[in-house]
Short mmCIF file of C-alpha atoms in Angstrom, two decimals:
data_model
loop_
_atom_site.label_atom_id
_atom_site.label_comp_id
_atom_site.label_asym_id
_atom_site.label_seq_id
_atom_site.Cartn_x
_atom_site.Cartn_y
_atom_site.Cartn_z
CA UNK A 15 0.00 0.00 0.00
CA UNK A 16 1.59 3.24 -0.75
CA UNK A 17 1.63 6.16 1.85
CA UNK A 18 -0.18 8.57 0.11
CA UNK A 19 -1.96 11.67 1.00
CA UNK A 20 -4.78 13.23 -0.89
CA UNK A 21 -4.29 16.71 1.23
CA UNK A 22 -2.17 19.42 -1.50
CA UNK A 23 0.58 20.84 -1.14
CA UNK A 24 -0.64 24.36 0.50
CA UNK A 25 -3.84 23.71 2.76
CA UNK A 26 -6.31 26.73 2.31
CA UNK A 27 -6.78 29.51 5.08
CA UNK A 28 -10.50 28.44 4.84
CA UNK A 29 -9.76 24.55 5.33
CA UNK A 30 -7.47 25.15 8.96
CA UNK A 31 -10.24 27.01 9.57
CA UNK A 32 -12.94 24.27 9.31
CA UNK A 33 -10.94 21.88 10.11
CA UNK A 34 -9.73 23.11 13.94
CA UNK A 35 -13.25 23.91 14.58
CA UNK A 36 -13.94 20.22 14.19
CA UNK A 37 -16.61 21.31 11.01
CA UNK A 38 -18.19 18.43 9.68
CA UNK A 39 -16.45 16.13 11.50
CA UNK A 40 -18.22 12.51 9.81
CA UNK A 41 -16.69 13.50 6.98
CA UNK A 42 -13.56 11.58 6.72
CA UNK A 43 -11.28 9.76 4.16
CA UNK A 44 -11.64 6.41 3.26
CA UNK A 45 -15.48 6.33 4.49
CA UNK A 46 -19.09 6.76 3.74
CA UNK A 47 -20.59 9.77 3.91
CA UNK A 48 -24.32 10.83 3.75
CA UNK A 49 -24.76 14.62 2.87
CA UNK A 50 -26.54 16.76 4.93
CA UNK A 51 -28.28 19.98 4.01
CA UNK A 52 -25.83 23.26 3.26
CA UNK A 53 -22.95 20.89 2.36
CA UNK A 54 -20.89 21.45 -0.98
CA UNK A 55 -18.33 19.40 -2.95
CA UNK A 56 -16.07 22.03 -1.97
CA UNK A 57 -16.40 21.53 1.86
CA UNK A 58 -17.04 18.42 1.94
CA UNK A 59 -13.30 17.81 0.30
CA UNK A 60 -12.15 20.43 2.89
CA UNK A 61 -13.19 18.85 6.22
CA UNK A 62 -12.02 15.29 4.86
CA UNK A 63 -8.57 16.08 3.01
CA UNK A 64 -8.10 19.84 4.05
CA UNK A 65 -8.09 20.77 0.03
CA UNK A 66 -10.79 22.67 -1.70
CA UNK A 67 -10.55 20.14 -4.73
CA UNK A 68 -13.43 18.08 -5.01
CA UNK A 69 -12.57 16.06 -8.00
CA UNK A 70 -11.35 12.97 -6.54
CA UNK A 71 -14.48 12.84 -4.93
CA UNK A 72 -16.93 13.30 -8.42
CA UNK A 73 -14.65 10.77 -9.77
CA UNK A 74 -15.50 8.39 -7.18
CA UNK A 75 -19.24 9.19 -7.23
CA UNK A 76 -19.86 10.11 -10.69
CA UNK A 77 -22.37 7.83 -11.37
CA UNK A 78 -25.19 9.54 -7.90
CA UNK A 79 -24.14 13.25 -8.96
CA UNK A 80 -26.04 14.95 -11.33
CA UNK A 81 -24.99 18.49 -10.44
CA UNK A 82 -21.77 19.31 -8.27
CA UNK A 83 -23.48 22.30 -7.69
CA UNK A 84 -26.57 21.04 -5.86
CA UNK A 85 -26.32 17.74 -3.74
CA UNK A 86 -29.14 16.51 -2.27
CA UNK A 87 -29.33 16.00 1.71
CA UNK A 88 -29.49 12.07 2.10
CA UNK A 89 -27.43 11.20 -0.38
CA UNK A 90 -24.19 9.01 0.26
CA UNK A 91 -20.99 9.68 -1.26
CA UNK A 92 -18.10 7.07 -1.06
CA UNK A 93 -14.68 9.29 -0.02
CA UNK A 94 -11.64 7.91 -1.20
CA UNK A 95 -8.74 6.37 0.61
CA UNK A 96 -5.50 7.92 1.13
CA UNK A 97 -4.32 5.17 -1.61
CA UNK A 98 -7.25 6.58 -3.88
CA UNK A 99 -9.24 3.39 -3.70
CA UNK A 100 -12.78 3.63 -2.35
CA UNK A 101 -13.65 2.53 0.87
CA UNK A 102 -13.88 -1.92 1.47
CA UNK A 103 -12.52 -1.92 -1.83
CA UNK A 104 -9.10 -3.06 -3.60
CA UNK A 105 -6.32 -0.96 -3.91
CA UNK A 106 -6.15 0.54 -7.36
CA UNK A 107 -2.56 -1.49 -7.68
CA UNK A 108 -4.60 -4.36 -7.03
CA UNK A 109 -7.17 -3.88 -9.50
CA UNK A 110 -4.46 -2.74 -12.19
CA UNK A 111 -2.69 -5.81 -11.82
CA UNK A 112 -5.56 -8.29 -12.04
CA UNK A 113 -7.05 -7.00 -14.89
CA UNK A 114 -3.07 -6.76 -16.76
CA UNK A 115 -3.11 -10.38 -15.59
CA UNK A 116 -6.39 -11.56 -17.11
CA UNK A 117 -5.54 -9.20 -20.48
CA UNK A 118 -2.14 -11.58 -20.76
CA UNK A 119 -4.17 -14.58 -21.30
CA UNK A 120 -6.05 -13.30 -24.24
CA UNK A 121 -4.98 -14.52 -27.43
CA UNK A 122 -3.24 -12.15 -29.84
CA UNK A 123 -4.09 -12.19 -33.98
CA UNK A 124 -0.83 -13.78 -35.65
CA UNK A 125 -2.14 -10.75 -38.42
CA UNK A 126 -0.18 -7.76 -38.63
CA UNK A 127 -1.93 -4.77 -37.95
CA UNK A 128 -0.03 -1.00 -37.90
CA UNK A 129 0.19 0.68 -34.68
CA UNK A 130 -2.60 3.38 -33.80
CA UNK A 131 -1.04 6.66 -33.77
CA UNK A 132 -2.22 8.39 -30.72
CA UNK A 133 -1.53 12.06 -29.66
CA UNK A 134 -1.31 14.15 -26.77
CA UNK A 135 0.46 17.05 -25.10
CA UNK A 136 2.55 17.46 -22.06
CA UNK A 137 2.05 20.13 -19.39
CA UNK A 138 -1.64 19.16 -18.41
CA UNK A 139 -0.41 16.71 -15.49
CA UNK A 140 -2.34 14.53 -14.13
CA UNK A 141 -4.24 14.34 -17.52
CA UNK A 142 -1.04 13.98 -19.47
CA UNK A 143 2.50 14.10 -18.86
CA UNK A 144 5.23 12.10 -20.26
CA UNK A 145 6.61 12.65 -16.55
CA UNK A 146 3.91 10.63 -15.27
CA UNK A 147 3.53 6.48 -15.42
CA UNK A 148 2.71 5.91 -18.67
CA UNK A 149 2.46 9.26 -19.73
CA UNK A 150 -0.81 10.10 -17.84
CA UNK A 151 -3.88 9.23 -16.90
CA UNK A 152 -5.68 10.49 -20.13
CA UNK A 153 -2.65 8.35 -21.91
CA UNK A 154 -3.17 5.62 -19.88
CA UNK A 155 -7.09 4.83 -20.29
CA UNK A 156 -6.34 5.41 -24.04
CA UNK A 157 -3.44 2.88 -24.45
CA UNK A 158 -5.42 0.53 -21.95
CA UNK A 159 -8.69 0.52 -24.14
CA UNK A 160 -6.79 -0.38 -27.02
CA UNK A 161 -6.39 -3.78 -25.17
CA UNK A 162 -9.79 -4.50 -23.19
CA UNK A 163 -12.86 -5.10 -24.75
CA UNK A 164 -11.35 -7.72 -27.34
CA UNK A 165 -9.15 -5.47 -28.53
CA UNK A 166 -5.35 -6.29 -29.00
CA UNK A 167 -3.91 -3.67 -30.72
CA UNK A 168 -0.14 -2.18 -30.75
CA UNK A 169 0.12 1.82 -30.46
CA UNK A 170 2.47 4.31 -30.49
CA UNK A 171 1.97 7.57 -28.42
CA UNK A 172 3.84 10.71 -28.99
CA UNK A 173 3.99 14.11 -27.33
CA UNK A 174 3.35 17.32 -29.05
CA UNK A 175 2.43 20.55 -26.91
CA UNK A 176 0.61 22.68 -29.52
CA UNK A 177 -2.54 21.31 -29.07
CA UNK A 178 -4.19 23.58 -31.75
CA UNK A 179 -1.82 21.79 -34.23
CA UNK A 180 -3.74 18.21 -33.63
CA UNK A 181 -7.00 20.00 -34.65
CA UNK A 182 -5.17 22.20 -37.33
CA UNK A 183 -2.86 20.00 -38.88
CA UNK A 184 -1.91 16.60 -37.58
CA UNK A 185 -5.35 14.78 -37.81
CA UNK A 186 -6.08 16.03 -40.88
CA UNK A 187 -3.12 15.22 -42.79
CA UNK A 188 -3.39 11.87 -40.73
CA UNK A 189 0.51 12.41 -39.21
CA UNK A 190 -1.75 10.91 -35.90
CA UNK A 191 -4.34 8.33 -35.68
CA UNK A 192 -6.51 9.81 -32.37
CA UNK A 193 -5.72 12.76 -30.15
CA UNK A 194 -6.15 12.43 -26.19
CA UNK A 195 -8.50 14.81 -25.22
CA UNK A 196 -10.72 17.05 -25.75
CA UNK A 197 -14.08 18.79 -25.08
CA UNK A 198 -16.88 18.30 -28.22
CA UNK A 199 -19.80 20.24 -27.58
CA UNK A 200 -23.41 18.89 -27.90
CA UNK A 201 -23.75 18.84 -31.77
CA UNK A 202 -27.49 18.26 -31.05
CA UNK A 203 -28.13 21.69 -29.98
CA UNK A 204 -29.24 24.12 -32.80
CA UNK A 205 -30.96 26.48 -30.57
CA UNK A 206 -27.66 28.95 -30.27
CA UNK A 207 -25.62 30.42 -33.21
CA UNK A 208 -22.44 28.00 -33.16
CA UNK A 209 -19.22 29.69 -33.14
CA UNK A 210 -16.13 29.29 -35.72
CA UNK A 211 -14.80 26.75 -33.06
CA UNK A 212 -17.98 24.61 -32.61
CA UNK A 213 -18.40 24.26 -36.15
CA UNK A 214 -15.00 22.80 -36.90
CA UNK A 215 -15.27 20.36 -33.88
CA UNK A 216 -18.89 19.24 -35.28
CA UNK A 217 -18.16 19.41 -38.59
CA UNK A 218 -14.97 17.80 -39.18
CA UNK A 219 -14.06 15.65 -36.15
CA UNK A 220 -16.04 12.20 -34.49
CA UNK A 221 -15.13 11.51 -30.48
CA UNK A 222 -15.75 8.63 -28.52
CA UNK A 223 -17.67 7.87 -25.52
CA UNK A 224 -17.06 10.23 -22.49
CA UNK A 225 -13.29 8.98 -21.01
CA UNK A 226 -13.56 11.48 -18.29
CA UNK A 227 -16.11 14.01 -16.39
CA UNK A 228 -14.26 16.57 -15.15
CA UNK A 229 -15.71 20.41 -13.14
CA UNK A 230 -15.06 23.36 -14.73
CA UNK A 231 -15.22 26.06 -11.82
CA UNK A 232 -15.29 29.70 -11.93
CA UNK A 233 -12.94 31.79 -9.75
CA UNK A 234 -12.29 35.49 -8.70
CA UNK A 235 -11.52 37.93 -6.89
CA UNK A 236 -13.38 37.26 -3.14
CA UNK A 237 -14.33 41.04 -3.62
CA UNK A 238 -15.57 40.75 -7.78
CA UNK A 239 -19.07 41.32 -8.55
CA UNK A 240 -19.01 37.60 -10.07
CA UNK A 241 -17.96 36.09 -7.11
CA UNK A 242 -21.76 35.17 -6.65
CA UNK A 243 -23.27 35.09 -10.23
CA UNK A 244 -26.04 32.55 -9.93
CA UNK A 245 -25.54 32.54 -14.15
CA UNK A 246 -23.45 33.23 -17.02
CA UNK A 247 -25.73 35.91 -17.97
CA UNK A 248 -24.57 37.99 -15.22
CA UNK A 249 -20.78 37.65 -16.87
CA UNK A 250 -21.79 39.93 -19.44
CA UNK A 251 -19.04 42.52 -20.03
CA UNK A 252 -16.15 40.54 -18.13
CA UNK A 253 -13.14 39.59 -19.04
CA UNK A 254 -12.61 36.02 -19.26
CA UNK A 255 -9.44 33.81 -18.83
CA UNK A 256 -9.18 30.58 -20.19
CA UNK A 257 -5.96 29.16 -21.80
CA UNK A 258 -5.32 29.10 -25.44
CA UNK A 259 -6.56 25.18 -27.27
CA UNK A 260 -9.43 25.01 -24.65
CA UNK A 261 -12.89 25.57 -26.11
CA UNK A 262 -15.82 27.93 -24.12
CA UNK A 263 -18.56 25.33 -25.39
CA UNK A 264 -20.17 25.50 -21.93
CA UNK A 265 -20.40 29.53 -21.91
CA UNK A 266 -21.35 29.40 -25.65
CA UNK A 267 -24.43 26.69 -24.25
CA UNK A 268 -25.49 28.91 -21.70
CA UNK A 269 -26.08 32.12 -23.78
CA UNK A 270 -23.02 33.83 -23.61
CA UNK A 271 -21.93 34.58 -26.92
CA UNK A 272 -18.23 35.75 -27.81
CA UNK A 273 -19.42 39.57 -28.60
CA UNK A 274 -20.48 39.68 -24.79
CA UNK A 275 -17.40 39.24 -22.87
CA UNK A 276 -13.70 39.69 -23.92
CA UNK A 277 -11.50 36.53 -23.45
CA UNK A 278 -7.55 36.23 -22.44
CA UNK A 279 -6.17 32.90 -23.88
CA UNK A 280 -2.73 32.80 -22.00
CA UNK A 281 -0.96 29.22 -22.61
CA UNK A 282 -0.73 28.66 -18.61
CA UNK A 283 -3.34 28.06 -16.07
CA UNK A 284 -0.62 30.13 -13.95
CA UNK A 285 -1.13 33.27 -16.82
CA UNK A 286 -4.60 33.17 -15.93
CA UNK A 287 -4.35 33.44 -12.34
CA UNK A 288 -1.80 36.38 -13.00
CA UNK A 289 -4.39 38.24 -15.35
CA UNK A 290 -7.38 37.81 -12.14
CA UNK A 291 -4.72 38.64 -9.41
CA UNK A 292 -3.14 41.70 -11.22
CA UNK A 293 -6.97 42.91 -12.59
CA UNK A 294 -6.21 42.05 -16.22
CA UNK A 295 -8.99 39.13 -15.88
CA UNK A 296 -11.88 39.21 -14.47
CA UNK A 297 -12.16 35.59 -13.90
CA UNK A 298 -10.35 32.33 -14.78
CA UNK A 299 -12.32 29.14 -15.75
CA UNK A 300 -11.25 25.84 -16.61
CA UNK A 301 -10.75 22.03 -14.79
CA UNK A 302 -10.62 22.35 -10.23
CA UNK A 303 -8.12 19.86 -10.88
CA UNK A 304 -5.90 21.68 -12.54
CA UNK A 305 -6.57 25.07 -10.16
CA UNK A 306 -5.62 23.60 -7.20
CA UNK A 307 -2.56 22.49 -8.40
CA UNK A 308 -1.72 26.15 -9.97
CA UNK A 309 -2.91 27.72 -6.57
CA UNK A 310 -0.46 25.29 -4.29
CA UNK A 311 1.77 25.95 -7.01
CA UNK A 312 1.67 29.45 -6.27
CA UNK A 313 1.29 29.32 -2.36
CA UNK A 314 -2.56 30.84 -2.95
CA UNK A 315 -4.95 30.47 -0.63
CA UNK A 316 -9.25 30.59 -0.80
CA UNK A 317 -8.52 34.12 0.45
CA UNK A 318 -6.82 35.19 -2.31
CA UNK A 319 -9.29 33.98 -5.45
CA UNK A 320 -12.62 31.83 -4.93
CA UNK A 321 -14.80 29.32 -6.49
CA UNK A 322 -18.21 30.51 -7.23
CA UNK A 323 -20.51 27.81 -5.88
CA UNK A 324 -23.43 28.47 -8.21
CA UNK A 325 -21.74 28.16 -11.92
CA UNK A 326 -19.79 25.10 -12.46
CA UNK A 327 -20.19 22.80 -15.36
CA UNK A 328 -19.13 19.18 -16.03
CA UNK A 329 -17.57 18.77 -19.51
CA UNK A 330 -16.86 15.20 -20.62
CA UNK A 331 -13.43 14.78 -22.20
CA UNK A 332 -13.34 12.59 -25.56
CA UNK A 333 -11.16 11.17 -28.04
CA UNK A 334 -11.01 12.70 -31.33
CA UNK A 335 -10.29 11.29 -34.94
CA UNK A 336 -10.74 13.35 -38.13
CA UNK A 337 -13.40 12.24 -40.51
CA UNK A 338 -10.84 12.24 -43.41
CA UNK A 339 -9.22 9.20 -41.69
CA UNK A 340 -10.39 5.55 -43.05
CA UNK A 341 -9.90 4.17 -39.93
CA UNK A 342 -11.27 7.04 -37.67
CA UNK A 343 -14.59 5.50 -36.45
CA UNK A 344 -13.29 1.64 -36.45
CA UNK A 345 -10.52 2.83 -34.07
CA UNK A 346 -13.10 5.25 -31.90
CA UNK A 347 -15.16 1.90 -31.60
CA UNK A 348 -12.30 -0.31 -30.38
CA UNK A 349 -11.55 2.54 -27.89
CA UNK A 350 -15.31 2.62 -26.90
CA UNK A 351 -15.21 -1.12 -26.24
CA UNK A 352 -12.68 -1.17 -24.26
CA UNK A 353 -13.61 1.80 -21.67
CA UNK A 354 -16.49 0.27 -21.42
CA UNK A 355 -14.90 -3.11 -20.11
CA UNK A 356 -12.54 -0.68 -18.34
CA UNK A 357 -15.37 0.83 -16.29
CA UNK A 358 -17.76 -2.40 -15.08
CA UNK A 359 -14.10 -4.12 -14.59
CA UNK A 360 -12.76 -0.79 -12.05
CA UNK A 361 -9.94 -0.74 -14.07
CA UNK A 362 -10.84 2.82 -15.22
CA UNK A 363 -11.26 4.49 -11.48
CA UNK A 364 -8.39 2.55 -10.61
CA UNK A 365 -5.79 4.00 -13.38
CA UNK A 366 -7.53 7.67 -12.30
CA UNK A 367 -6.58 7.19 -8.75
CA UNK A 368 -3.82 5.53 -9.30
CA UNK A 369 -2.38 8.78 -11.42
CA UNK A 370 -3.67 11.12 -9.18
CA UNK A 371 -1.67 9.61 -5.99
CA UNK A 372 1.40 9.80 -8.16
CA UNK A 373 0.71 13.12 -9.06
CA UNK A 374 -0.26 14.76 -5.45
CA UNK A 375 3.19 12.85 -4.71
CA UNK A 376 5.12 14.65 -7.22
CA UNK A 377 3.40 17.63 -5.89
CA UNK A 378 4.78 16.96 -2.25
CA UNK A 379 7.87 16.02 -2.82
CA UNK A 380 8.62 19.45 -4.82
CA UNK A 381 7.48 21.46 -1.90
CA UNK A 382 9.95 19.58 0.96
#
């Protein structure tokens, strides 16, 4: 069992503060816990792990929670281990190993068959980093697919950190196979003019099944008029930070159209803290994941920029393949199999958590 420990880096002024008044004090690692009423993702992760970051937690209970932004009292939420695993459960290890085990047994075609070319970018750790095992967990579920399900395919998986060049340029000429991942909108939805972006990713690109649900929050100044929005209506006129390569599907959904805000596109999640900090932003949106990392990072606490509790939105992360390729949709389908097997099997939570304890250790052992 590895020592892990799900707390970040820099605990938040507002989590020592729960946390020595005993707040919410049933609320602890590696249990059960039933929500009562007033509780939010965001304190339930701070009285269990002393972090702000709740998605560990949707990850483990993605399939009760509808809305992070409204739980309802009664409802029971597994908190993971220190390890990651969920409570009475195996040890992510564990389930890793079984299920690379069982995948040995399964006989291979004696037909050759050309590696799938997949694609990603570094920077965006725990999502994908060639620093991390196996490059990733977005890497990692990818590469694993291609061999659940029935699959048994060879791959090849290369590193290139212009992510607007696998839209632009490297699926389309077919230089890559698949890029690991990205945000499609809903396609369906006709009732808003689409933007330049939405049309491309529509248009010219298929995705597989969601690989990942992750929270998109909204943060600001404590003091900002937007700190309390209760909708995207109400950020009308602000400027808005999200980094360059990352679509604004979910403000273009909720009636926010590109002439009514102006938007920063930095190429850090650090820039964008910087623009809200220094008053060049108004506010910075994109994955909690990746904001508590930049705000340990930066030795930022919940008194110095804030989540607003009403806004949020979950955005599924896909894999892409360009419509010119032959082999697009036969290659999204073996990838779609094996999630699938991935998921009912645990494997999939298991190579999550299992990326995420590396990670938060990574994280640690910089600060010492």
């Amino acid at each position: 069992m590895y020592n892990f420990n799900l707390k970040k880096v820099v605990m938040s002024a507002t989590a020592v503060t729960a946390l020595s008044a005993g707040a919410a004090a049933a609320q602890e690692a590696c249990t059960n816990y039933t929500v009562e009423d007033g509780d939010t993702m965001a304190t339930i992760a701070i009285a269990a792990y002393g972090t702000s970051n709740y998605q560990p937690i949707f990850n483990a209970n993605r399939n009760v929670i509808n809305n992070p932004n409204a739980l309802d009292p009664g409802l029971v939420l597994a908190l993971p281990c220190e390890d990651g695993s969920l409570p009475n459960g195996q040890s992510a290890q564990e389930i890793i190993a079984a299920e690379e085990a069982r995948a040995a047994t399964v006989k291979r075609s004696s037909v050759y068959q050309p590696p799938i070319k997949l694609v990603t970018g570094n920077g965006w750790a725990p999502f994908a980093d060639e620093s991390l095992n196996g490059g990733g967990f977005i890497a990692r579920l990818g590469t694993t697919a291609l061999n659940r399900g029935g699959n048994a395919r060879d791959y090849s998986v290369s590193f290139v950190d212009d992510w607007n060049s696998h839209l632009e340029t490297l699926l389309p000429l077919g230089a890559f196979d698949v890029s690991l991942a990205w945000v499609m909108p809903d396609c369906t939805n006709r009732t808003f003019e689409w933007s330049p972006e939405t049309q491309t990713r529509c248009t010219q690109f298929d995705s597989s099944v969601p690989v990942y649900d992750t929270v998109f929050g909204v943060y600001t100044l404590p003091e900002s008029q937007y700190a309390s929005a209760t909708g995207y209506e109400e950020f009308e006129g602000a400027t808005i930070c999200r980094m360059t390569g990352w679509g604004l599907f979910d403000l273009e959904a909720s009636g926010l159209g590109g002439d009514d805000y102006t938007r920063l596109a930095p190429v850090t999640a650090r820039e964008c803290v910087d623009a809200v900090l220094t008053g060049s932003a108004d506010i910075a949106t994109f994955e909690v994941q990746l904001m508590s990392d930049t705000m340990g990072e930066m030795g930022l606490t919940t008194n110095d920029l804030v989540e607003n509790p009403f806004v949020s939105t979950t955005q599924s992360l896909r894999f892409i393949a360009h419509r010119s390729n032959p082999f697009g949709k036969q290659y999204l389908a073996m990838l779609n199999k094996g999630l699938n097997e991935m998921r009912e099997s645990g494997e999939w939570y298991a190579i999550v958590s299992d990326t995420l304890r590396e990670h938060n250790e990574k994280l640690m052992a910089a600060s010492n």
